[in-house]
Amino acid sequence: MSRTRLFGSLCALVFLVNFARVVFAPLVGEFIDTFGIREGTAGLIVTLAWLGSAAPRLPAGWALTRFTRRSVILVSGGMLTAGALGVALAPGVLALMVAAFAIGLASGVYFVAANPFISELFPQRVGRVMGVHGMASQLAAVVAAPAVTVALWYDWRYAFYGLAVAAAASTVLFVVLAKRTDLPDAGAGDTDFLAAARGEWKLILAGVVLMGLTSFVWQGLFNFYELYMIDKNLPRSTARNLLTVIFVAGVPAFLVSGDLADRLPHVPYLLGIVTAFVGGVVLVVVAEGLAAVIAASVVVGFAIHMLFPAGDTYLLASLPDKSRASAYAMFSAGMMSAQAAGSWVVGEAIEAGATYDAVFLALAGGLALIVAAYAVLYRLGRVPGGAAGATRAA
């Protein structure tokens, strides 16, 4: 059977995996009303979903040295189904927290297993397929809030009942198609997790520093974007919708970036994307008036979402078969850790009396220095990683 159909089932799964993470944010008010909790506890529920996404990445990488890619993806689908059902049936806040964390775990396991698997299914089109896969994930971020609005006409729990059914069906479909598809054995030699990490540490570090610190700035920006726009004297409803503009701009960015990642040298392309993101942040700071702010928001959204398929392509296309999944898991865990404190740092700086403009200009300036350092190291031949178009065995 065609690998394309199998890839389609993975796109369905990644949509559900990301939907499960992002759907908690628009439900914070419902959690407060349903369970009689305060804002801090409701925020912790959302945080647990994202902590769960970060927690299993290294263990999942080790599991990939012992079990097949499809087995680990199957487990992630089962975890997602159970977690969604747990949220739908949660009788109290503790059960809700456990289920939210389980949903996060499912997403972390999925991404560590699925991304290397996809790159091995289509070794000559890594960027293209990572872009399509990422676009499917990004669509979930766009439709989450409208889906919650529809569910609230009845009961917010219906959103998670539907998620559980869809996750179970998509997982079964993936298993059926995987059994009928001629799968690559590219990861058969990836059996030593620590050896893979040691052997590819330079590439892992290069990816973590560049992508992790860029994502650090992104986390700080988008989590405070609504408040920042209100600080710019925009109405609250407009400020909230501008964040949606950023996410919508990211949908085509995945597809465009994936195609370009297959054609352009990886490191210069990544540096170009980060430079565009830095420019977008500066534009947001200096923009005055709604039209200018919207345009700057589109630039930021498009640039940052171009980074993700380009970064994955850089790592996955450069790593050898014998260490791809293990090394990618190490990179994924490192990048998640590097970006995690972005919101906290921005929040602390604002609380200490700094202005949003000053904080984001400082972060943009720091990121510009990192780009300059990478450019110099690249010219000296000190940045690891292959060029676009490199071939490897399926």
Tab-separated table of C-alpha atoms in Angstrom, residues 25-390:
chain	number	residue	atom	x	y	z
A	25	ALA	CA	-6.488	27.324	27.054
A	26	PRO	CA	-9.956	28.425	25.815
A	27	LEU	CA	-11.569	26.193	28.460
A	28	VAL	CA	-9.957	27.836	31.500
A	29	GLY	CA	-13.137	29.751	32.328
A	30	GLU	CA	-15.241	26.585	32.083
A	31	PHE	CA	-12.897	24.722	34.425
A	32	ILE	CA	-13.215	27.552	36.963
A	33	ASP	CA	-17.015	27.416	36.817
A	34	THR	CA	-17.343	23.617	36.738
A	35	PHE	CA	-14.901	22.715	39.494
A	36	GLY	CA	-15.072	25.864	41.625
A	37	ILE	CA	-11.346	26.591	41.352
A	38	ARG	CA	-9.297	29.785	41.126
A	39	GLU	CA	-7.282	31.118	38.203
A	40	GLY	CA	-3.999	29.714	39.518
A	41	THR	CA	-5.329	26.156	39.663
A	42	ALA	CA	-6.913	26.505	36.240
A	43	GLY	CA	-3.608	27.744	34.857
A	44	LEU	CA	-1.863	24.753	36.391
A	45	ILE	CA	-4.156	22.432	34.432
A	46	VAL	CA	-3.033	24.047	31.172
A	47	THR	CA	0.592	23.943	32.301
A	48	LEU	CA	0.360	20.225	33.096
A	49	ALA	CA	-0.615	19.461	29.509
A	50	TRP	CA	2.572	21.171	28.276
A	51	LEU	CA	4.769	19.734	31.025
A	52	GLY	CA	3.471	16.330	30.015
A	53	SER	CA	4.533	17.017	26.439
A	54	ALA	CA	8.115	17.710	27.537
A	55	ALA	CA	8.474	14.947	30.140
A	56	PRO	CA	8.552	11.746	28.020
A	57	ARG	CA	10.850	12.834	25.197
A	58	LEU	CA	14.028	11.206	26.490
A	59	PRO	CA	12.255	8.017	27.680
A	60	ALA	CA	10.484	7.816	24.321
A	61	GLY	CA	13.837	8.150	22.564
A	62	TRP	CA	15.160	5.234	24.584
A	63	ALA	CA	12.000	3.223	23.789
A	64	LEU	CA	12.693	3.693	20.083
A	65	THR	CA	15.950	1.773	20.511
A	66	ARG	CA	13.931	-1.200	21.780
A	67	PHE	CA	10.640	-1.035	19.888
A	68	THR	CA	9.559	-0.129	16.358
A	69	ARG	CA	8.461	3.367	15.415
A	70	ARG	CA	4.903	2.216	14.730
A	71	SER	CA	4.652	0.493	18.134
A	72	VAL	CA	5.568	3.692	19.967
A	73	ILE	CA	3.159	5.726	17.816
A	74	LEU	CA	0.445	3.173	18.649
A	75	VAL	CA	1.138	3.682	22.353
A	76	SER	CA	0.877	7.453	21.941
A	77	GLY	CA	-2.511	7.055	20.249
A	78	GLY	CA	-3.721	4.864	23.084
A	79	MET	CA	-2.496	7.395	25.644
A	80	LEU	CA	-4.263	10.209	23.812
A	81	THR	CA	-7.523	8.257	23.725
A	82	ALA	CA	-7.310	7.432	27.434
A	83	GLY	CA	-6.330	10.972	28.389
A	84	ALA	CA	-9.170	12.554	26.407
A	85	LEU	CA	-11.666	10.139	27.918
A	86	GLY	CA	-10.233	10.905	31.354
A	87	VAL	CA	-10.843	14.639	30.896
A	88	ALA	CA	-14.379	14.022	29.647
A	89	LEU	CA	-15.201	11.848	32.667
A	90	ALA	CA	-13.192	13.761	35.297
A	91	PRO	CA	-15.293	14.026	38.497
A	92	GLY	CA	-12.919	16.488	40.159
A	93	VAL	CA	-9.953	18.742	39.609
A	94	LEU	CA	-7.334	16.136	40.573
A	95	ALA	CA	-8.629	13.680	37.978
A	96	LEU	CA	-8.683	16.504	35.447
A	97	MET	CA	-5.033	17.326	36.181
A	98	VAL	CA	-3.957	13.705	35.793
A	99	ALA	CA	-5.827	13.396	32.494
A	100	ALA	CA	-4.361	16.673	31.193
A	101	PHE	CA	-0.871	15.436	32.017
A	102	ALA	CA	-1.615	12.136	30.241
A	103	ILE	CA	-2.677	14.037	27.128
A	104	GLY	CA	0.607	15.925	27.269
A	105	LEU	CA	2.546	12.681	27.617
A	106	ALA	CA	0.829	11.336	24.510
A	107	SER	CA	1.922	14.338	22.458
A	108	GLY	CA	5.537	14.113	23.603
A	109	VAL	CA	5.749	10.416	22.781
A	110	TYR	CA	4.081	10.971	19.414
A	111	PHE	CA	6.410	13.695	18.158
A	112	VAL	CA	9.591	11.874	19.164
A	113	ALA	CA	8.473	8.716	17.347
A	114	ALA	CA	6.566	10.136	14.381
A	115	ASN	CA	8.985	12.785	13.119
A	116	PRO	CA	11.911	10.382	12.500
A	117	PHE	CA	9.452	7.821	11.107
A	118	ILE	CA	8.071	10.324	8.594
A	119	SER	CA	11.555	11.386	7.494
A	120	GLU	CA	12.365	7.728	6.843
A	121	LEU	CA	9.141	7.108	4.916
A	122	PHE	CA	10.089	9.874	2.452
A	123	PRO	CA	13.887	10.276	2.624
A	124	GLN	CA	14.054	12.365	-0.556
A	125	ARG	CA	11.314	14.795	0.547
A	126	VAL	CA	11.961	15.308	4.246
A	127	GLY	CA	11.222	19.031	4.219
A	128	ARG	CA	8.044	18.671	2.178
A	129	VAL	CA	6.490	15.996	4.386
A	130	MET	CA	7.570	17.689	7.622
A	131	GLY	CA	5.921	20.858	6.326
A	132	VAL	CA	2.633	19.105	5.544
A	133	HIS	CA	2.730	17.271	8.882
A	134	GLY	CA	3.392	20.543	10.697
A	135	MET	CA	0.607	22.295	8.807
A	136	ALA	CA	-1.838	19.623	9.980
A	137	SER	CA	-0.676	20.275	13.528
A	138	GLN	CA	-1.005	24.043	13.126
A	139	LEU	CA	-4.572	23.726	11.839
A	140	ALA	CA	-5.484	22.350	15.258
A	141	ALA	CA	-4.291	25.572	16.903
A	142	VAL	CA	-6.508	27.561	14.539
A	143	VAL	CA	-9.702	25.527	15.018
A	144	ALA	CA	-9.408	24.841	18.765
A	145	ALA	CA	-11.229	27.968	19.936
A	146	PRO	CA	-14.099	27.686	17.393
A	147	ALA	CA	-14.470	23.989	18.251
A	148	VAL	CA	-14.776	24.854	21.935
A	149	THR	CA	-17.388	27.488	21.094
A	150	VAL	CA	-19.491	24.861	19.325
A	151	ALA	CA	-19.043	22.341	22.155
A	152	LEU	CA	-20.156	24.925	24.727
A	153	TRP	CA	-23.566	25.069	23.090
A	154	TYR	CA	-24.037	21.696	24.785
A	155	ASP	CA	-21.255	20.781	27.268
A	156	TRP	CA	-17.475	21.325	27.139
A	157	ARG	CA	-16.957	17.642	27.925
A	158	TYR	CA	-18.319	16.741	24.482
A	159	ALA	CA	-15.157	18.176	22.938
A	160	PHE	CA	-13.131	15.517	24.754
A	161	TYR	CA	-15.585	12.701	24.057
A	162	GLY	CA	-15.228	13.570	20.384
A	163	LEU	CA	-11.456	13.762	20.729
A	164	ALA	CA	-11.332	10.310	22.334
A	165	VAL	CA	-13.409	8.754	19.551
A	166	ALA	CA	-11.380	10.452	16.820
A	167	ALA	CA	-8.078	9.482	18.463
A	168	ALA	CA	-9.123	5.843	18.774
A	169	ALA	CA	-10.308	5.711	15.156
A	170	SER	CA	-7.157	7.406	13.829
A	171	THR	CA	-4.912	5.088	15.835
A	172	VAL	CA	-6.693	2.006	14.508
A	173	LEU	CA	-6.464	3.380	10.969
A	174	PHE	CA	-2.731	3.985	11.403
A	175	VAL	CA	-2.157	0.424	12.632
A	176	VAL	CA	-4.149	-1.088	9.757
A	177	LEU	CA	-2.345	0.973	7.117
A	178	ALA	CA	1.067	0.334	8.691
A	179	LYS	CA	0.525	-3.425	8.444
A	180	ARG	CA	-0.264	-3.098	4.731
A	181	THR	CA	2.618	-0.760	3.877
A	182	ASP	CA	6.194	-1.605	2.974
A	183	LEU	CA	7.964	0.191	5.811
A	184	PRO	CA	11.608	1.337	5.840
A	185	ASP	CA	14.123	-0.374	8.105
A	186	ALA	CA	16.310	2.736	8.356
A	187	GLY	CA	16.139	2.767	12.156
A	188	ALA	CA	16.978	-0.888	12.684
A	189	GLY	CA	20.537	-0.059	13.746
A	190	ASP	CA	19.470	2.628	16.223
A	191	THR	CA	19.842	0.500	19.352
A	192	ASP	CA	22.134	2.505	21.664
A	193	PHE	CA	20.529	5.699	22.937
A	194	LEU	CA	23.521	7.120	24.806
A	195	ALA	CA	25.994	6.246	22.058
A	196	ALA	CA	23.819	8.062	19.526
A	197	ALA	CA	23.672	11.144	21.735
A	198	ARG	CA	27.437	11.131	22.253
A	199	GLY	CA	28.156	10.606	18.582
A	200	GLU	CA	25.902	13.437	17.402
A	201	TRP	CA	26.307	15.886	20.286
A	202	LYS	CA	27.621	18.718	18.099
A	203	LEU	CA	24.615	18.583	15.777
A	204	ILE	CA	22.220	18.244	18.726
A	205	LEU	CA	23.802	21.225	20.484
A	206	ALA	CA	23.739	23.343	17.324
A	207	GLY	CA	20.017	22.655	16.914
A	208	VAL	CA	19.141	23.174	20.580
A	209	VAL	CA	20.933	26.522	20.850
A	210	LEU	CA	19.540	28.037	17.651
A	211	MET	CA	16.010	26.648	17.727
A	212	GLY	CA	15.686	26.494	21.510
A	213	LEU	CA	16.644	30.129	22.082
A	214	THR	CA	14.521	31.339	19.172
A	215	SER	CA	11.583	29.419	20.644
A	216	PHE	CA	12.453	30.941	24.047
A	217	VAL	CA	11.804	34.392	22.580
A	218	TRP	CA	8.669	33.122	20.821
A	219	GLN	CA	7.252	31.658	24.051
A	220	GLY	CA	7.762	34.936	25.850
A	221	LEU	CA	6.191	36.899	23.007
A	222	PHE	CA	3.066	34.914	22.233
A	223	ASN	CA	2.109	34.168	25.850
A	224	PHE	CA	2.104	37.898	26.595
A	225	TYR	CA	0.930	39.029	23.164
A	226	GLU	CA	-2.619	39.868	24.202
A	227	LEU	CA	-1.439	41.886	27.212
A	228	TYR	CA	1.213	43.572	25.072
A	229	MET	CA	-1.361	44.623	22.501
A	230	ILE	CA	-3.607	45.970	25.267
A	231	ASP	CA	-0.576	47.898	26.529
A	232	LYS	CA	-0.407	49.386	23.022
A	233	ASN	CA	-3.937	50.714	23.663
A	234	LEU	CA	-5.728	48.218	21.432
A	235	PRO	CA	-9.141	46.887	22.564
A	236	ARG	CA	-9.042	43.548	24.385
A	237	SER	CA	-11.079	41.783	21.686
A	238	THR	CA	-8.726	43.055	18.988
A	239	ALA	CA	-5.696	42.002	21.011
A	240	ARG	CA	-7.071	38.482	21.360
A	241	ASN	CA	-7.801	38.224	17.648
A	242	LEU	CA	-4.264	39.311	16.755
A	243	LEU	CA	-2.957	36.148	18.378
A	244	THR	CA	-5.291	34.207	16.095
A	245	VAL	CA	-3.806	36.135	13.154
A	246	ILE	CA	-0.352	34.890	14.164
A	247	PHE	CA	-1.517	31.268	14.259
A	248	VAL	CA	-3.385	31.522	10.955
A	249	ALA	CA	-0.268	32.963	9.309
A	250	GLY	CA	1.566	29.860	10.475
A	251	VAL	CA	-0.592	27.451	8.455
A	252	PRO	CA	0.875	28.199	4.990
A	253	ALA	CA	4.277	28.877	6.556
A	254	PHE	CA	4.743	25.184	7.338
A	255	LEU	CA	4.090	24.145	3.750
A	256	VAL	CA	6.242	26.862	2.181
A	257	SER	CA	9.112	26.293	4.588
A	258	GLY	CA	9.069	22.531	4.129
A	259	ASP	CA	9.429	22.890	0.361
A	260	LEU	CA	12.263	25.399	0.707
A	261	ALA	CA	14.051	23.231	3.269
A	262	ASP	CA	14.435	20.527	0.616
A	263	ARG	CA	16.028	22.973	-1.816
A	264	LEU	CA	18.209	25.323	0.232
A	265	PRO	CA	21.321	24.728	2.371
A	266	HIS	CA	20.005	24.075	5.863
A	267	VAL	CA	22.072	26.408	8.029
A	268	PRO	CA	21.844	29.584	5.900
A	269	TYR	CA	18.134	28.942	5.462
A	270	LEU	CA	17.603	28.614	9.221
A	271	LEU	CA	19.594	31.770	9.875
A	272	GLY	CA	17.480	33.606	7.313
A	273	ILE	CA	14.290	32.498	9.059
A	274	VAL	CA	15.526	33.560	12.491
A	275	THR	CA	16.624	36.907	11.047
A	276	ALA	CA	13.126	37.401	9.608
A	277	PHE	CA	11.638	36.555	13.010
A	278	VAL	CA	13.911	39.085	14.720
A	279	GLY	CA	12.819	41.674	12.179
A	280	GLY	CA	9.186	40.793	12.829
A	281	VAL	CA	9.596	41.281	16.580
A	282	VAL	CA	11.155	44.699	15.976
A	283	LEU	CA	8.273	45.585	13.652
A	284	VAL	CA	5.766	44.625	16.355
A	285	VAL	CA	7.545	46.916	18.817
A	286	VAL	CA	7.682	49.945	16.515
A	287	ALA	CA	4.270	49.423	14.870
A	288	GLU	CA	1.635	52.058	15.554
A	289	GLY	CA	-1.950	51.754	14.424
A	290	LEU	CA	-4.022	48.642	13.820
A	291	ALA	CA	-2.973	48.057	10.206
A	292	ALA	CA	0.728	48.202	11.068
A	293	VAL	CA	0.293	45.887	14.049
A	294	ILE	CA	-1.632	43.361	11.937
A	295	ALA	CA	1.092	43.398	9.273
A	296	ALA	CA	3.818	42.934	11.895
A	297	SER	CA	1.845	40.092	13.497
A	298	VAL	CA	1.610	38.309	10.145
A	299	VAL	CA	5.383	38.626	9.678
A	300	VAL	CA	6.065	37.203	13.145
A	301	GLY	CA	3.571	34.360	12.713
A	302	PHE	CA	4.816	33.385	9.276
A	303	ALA	CA	8.506	33.560	10.230
A	304	ILE	CA	8.344	31.613	13.489
A	305	HIS	CA	6.253	28.823	11.999
A	306	MET	CA	8.687	28.514	9.095
A	307	LEU	CA	11.336	27.662	11.683
A	308	PHE	CA	9.805	24.407	12.884
A	309	PRO	CA	9.786	22.302	9.678
A	310	ALA	CA	13.118	23.831	8.660
A	311	GLY	CA	14.687	22.900	11.988
A	312	ASP	CA	13.284	19.376	11.929
A	313	THR	CA	14.528	18.908	8.370
A	314	TYR	CA	17.992	20.159	9.354
A	315	LEU	CA	18.237	17.572	12.131
A	316	LEU	CA	16.466	14.623	10.536
A	317	ALA	CA	18.140	14.936	7.127
A	318	SER	CA	21.581	15.361	8.691
A	319	LEU	CA	21.397	12.486	11.180
A	320	PRO	CA	22.444	8.992	10.029
A	321	ASP	CA	20.024	6.063	10.147
A	322	LYS	CA	21.851	4.412	13.052
A	323	SER	CA	21.217	7.311	15.439
A	324	ARG	CA	18.359	9.363	14.001
A	325	ALA	CA	15.575	8.674	16.488
A	326	SER	CA	17.798	8.675	19.578
A	327	ALA	CA	19.606	11.879	18.661
A	328	TYR	CA	16.363	13.576	17.608
A	329	ALA	CA	14.805	12.705	20.973
A	330	MET	CA	17.775	14.301	22.727
A	331	PHE	CA	17.410	17.411	20.552
A	332	SER	CA	13.658	17.562	21.148
A	333	ALA	CA	14.067	17.328	24.922
A	334	GLY	CA	16.803	19.955	24.905
A	335	MET	CA	14.812	22.364	22.762
A	336	MET	CA	11.713	22.028	24.939
A	337	SER	CA	13.816	22.716	28.031
A	338	ALA	CA	15.575	25.704	26.451
A	339	GLN	CA	12.321	27.438	25.512
A	340	ALA	CA	10.355	26.609	28.639
A	341	ALA	CA	11.410	29.624	30.705
A	342	GLY	CA	10.636	32.223	28.041
A	343	SER	CA	7.286	33.251	29.491
A	344	TRP	CA	8.643	33.288	33.039
A	345	VAL	CA	11.570	35.541	32.107
A	346	VAL	CA	9.323	38.003	30.289
A	347	GLY	CA	6.820	37.992	33.146
A	348	GLU	CA	9.519	38.609	35.751
A	349	ALA	CA	11.003	41.448	33.694
A	350	ILE	CA	7.620	43.144	33.317
A	351	GLU	CA	6.873	42.670	37.011
A	352	ALA	CA	10.237	44.266	37.831
A	353	GLY	CA	9.181	47.396	35.972
A	354	ALA	CA	10.548	46.918	32.455
A	355	THR	CA	8.325	47.876	29.538
A	356	TYR	CA	7.148	45.352	26.967
A	357	ASP	CA	8.955	47.301	24.262
A	358	ALA	CA	12.261	47.170	26.140
A	359	VAL	CA	11.950	43.465	26.958
A	360	PHE	CA	11.154	42.366	23.420
A	361	LEU	CA	13.784	44.611	21.852
A	362	ALA	CA	16.370	43.155	24.238
A	363	LEU	CA	15.341	39.603	23.359
A	364	ALA	CA	15.430	40.411	19.646
A	365	GLY	CA	18.890	41.932	20.050
A	366	GLY	CA	20.183	38.864	21.856
A	367	LEU	CA	18.796	36.626	19.141
A	368	ALA	CA	20.445	38.785	16.473
A	369	LEU	CA	23.810	38.258	18.188
A	370	ILE	CA	23.262	34.491	18.110
A	371	VAL	CA	22.493	34.633	14.379
A	372	ALA	CA	25.677	36.627	13.798
A	373	ALA	CA	27.723	34.093	15.772
A	374	TYR	CA	26.255	31.191	13.787
A	375	ALA	CA	26.946	32.996	10.519
A	376	VAL	CA	30.620	33.401	11.453
A	377	LEU	CA	30.902	29.778	12.588
A	378	TYR	CA	29.215	28.599	9.393
A	379	ARG	CA	31.697	30.543	7.278
A	380	LEU	CA	34.474	28.843	9.226
A	381	GLY	CA	32.918	25.420	8.609
A	382	ARG	CA	32.208	24.856	12.295
A	383	VAL	CA	28.429	24.341	12.190
A	384	PRO	CA	27.547	20.660	11.666
A	385	GLY	CA	24.780	19.440	9.360
A	386	GLY	CA	24.278	18.445	5.745
A	387	ALA	CA	23.055	20.489	2.811
A	388	ALA	CA	19.650	20.251	1.206
A	389	GLY	CA	19.269	17.500	-1.304
A	390	ALA	CA	21.493	15.032	0.517
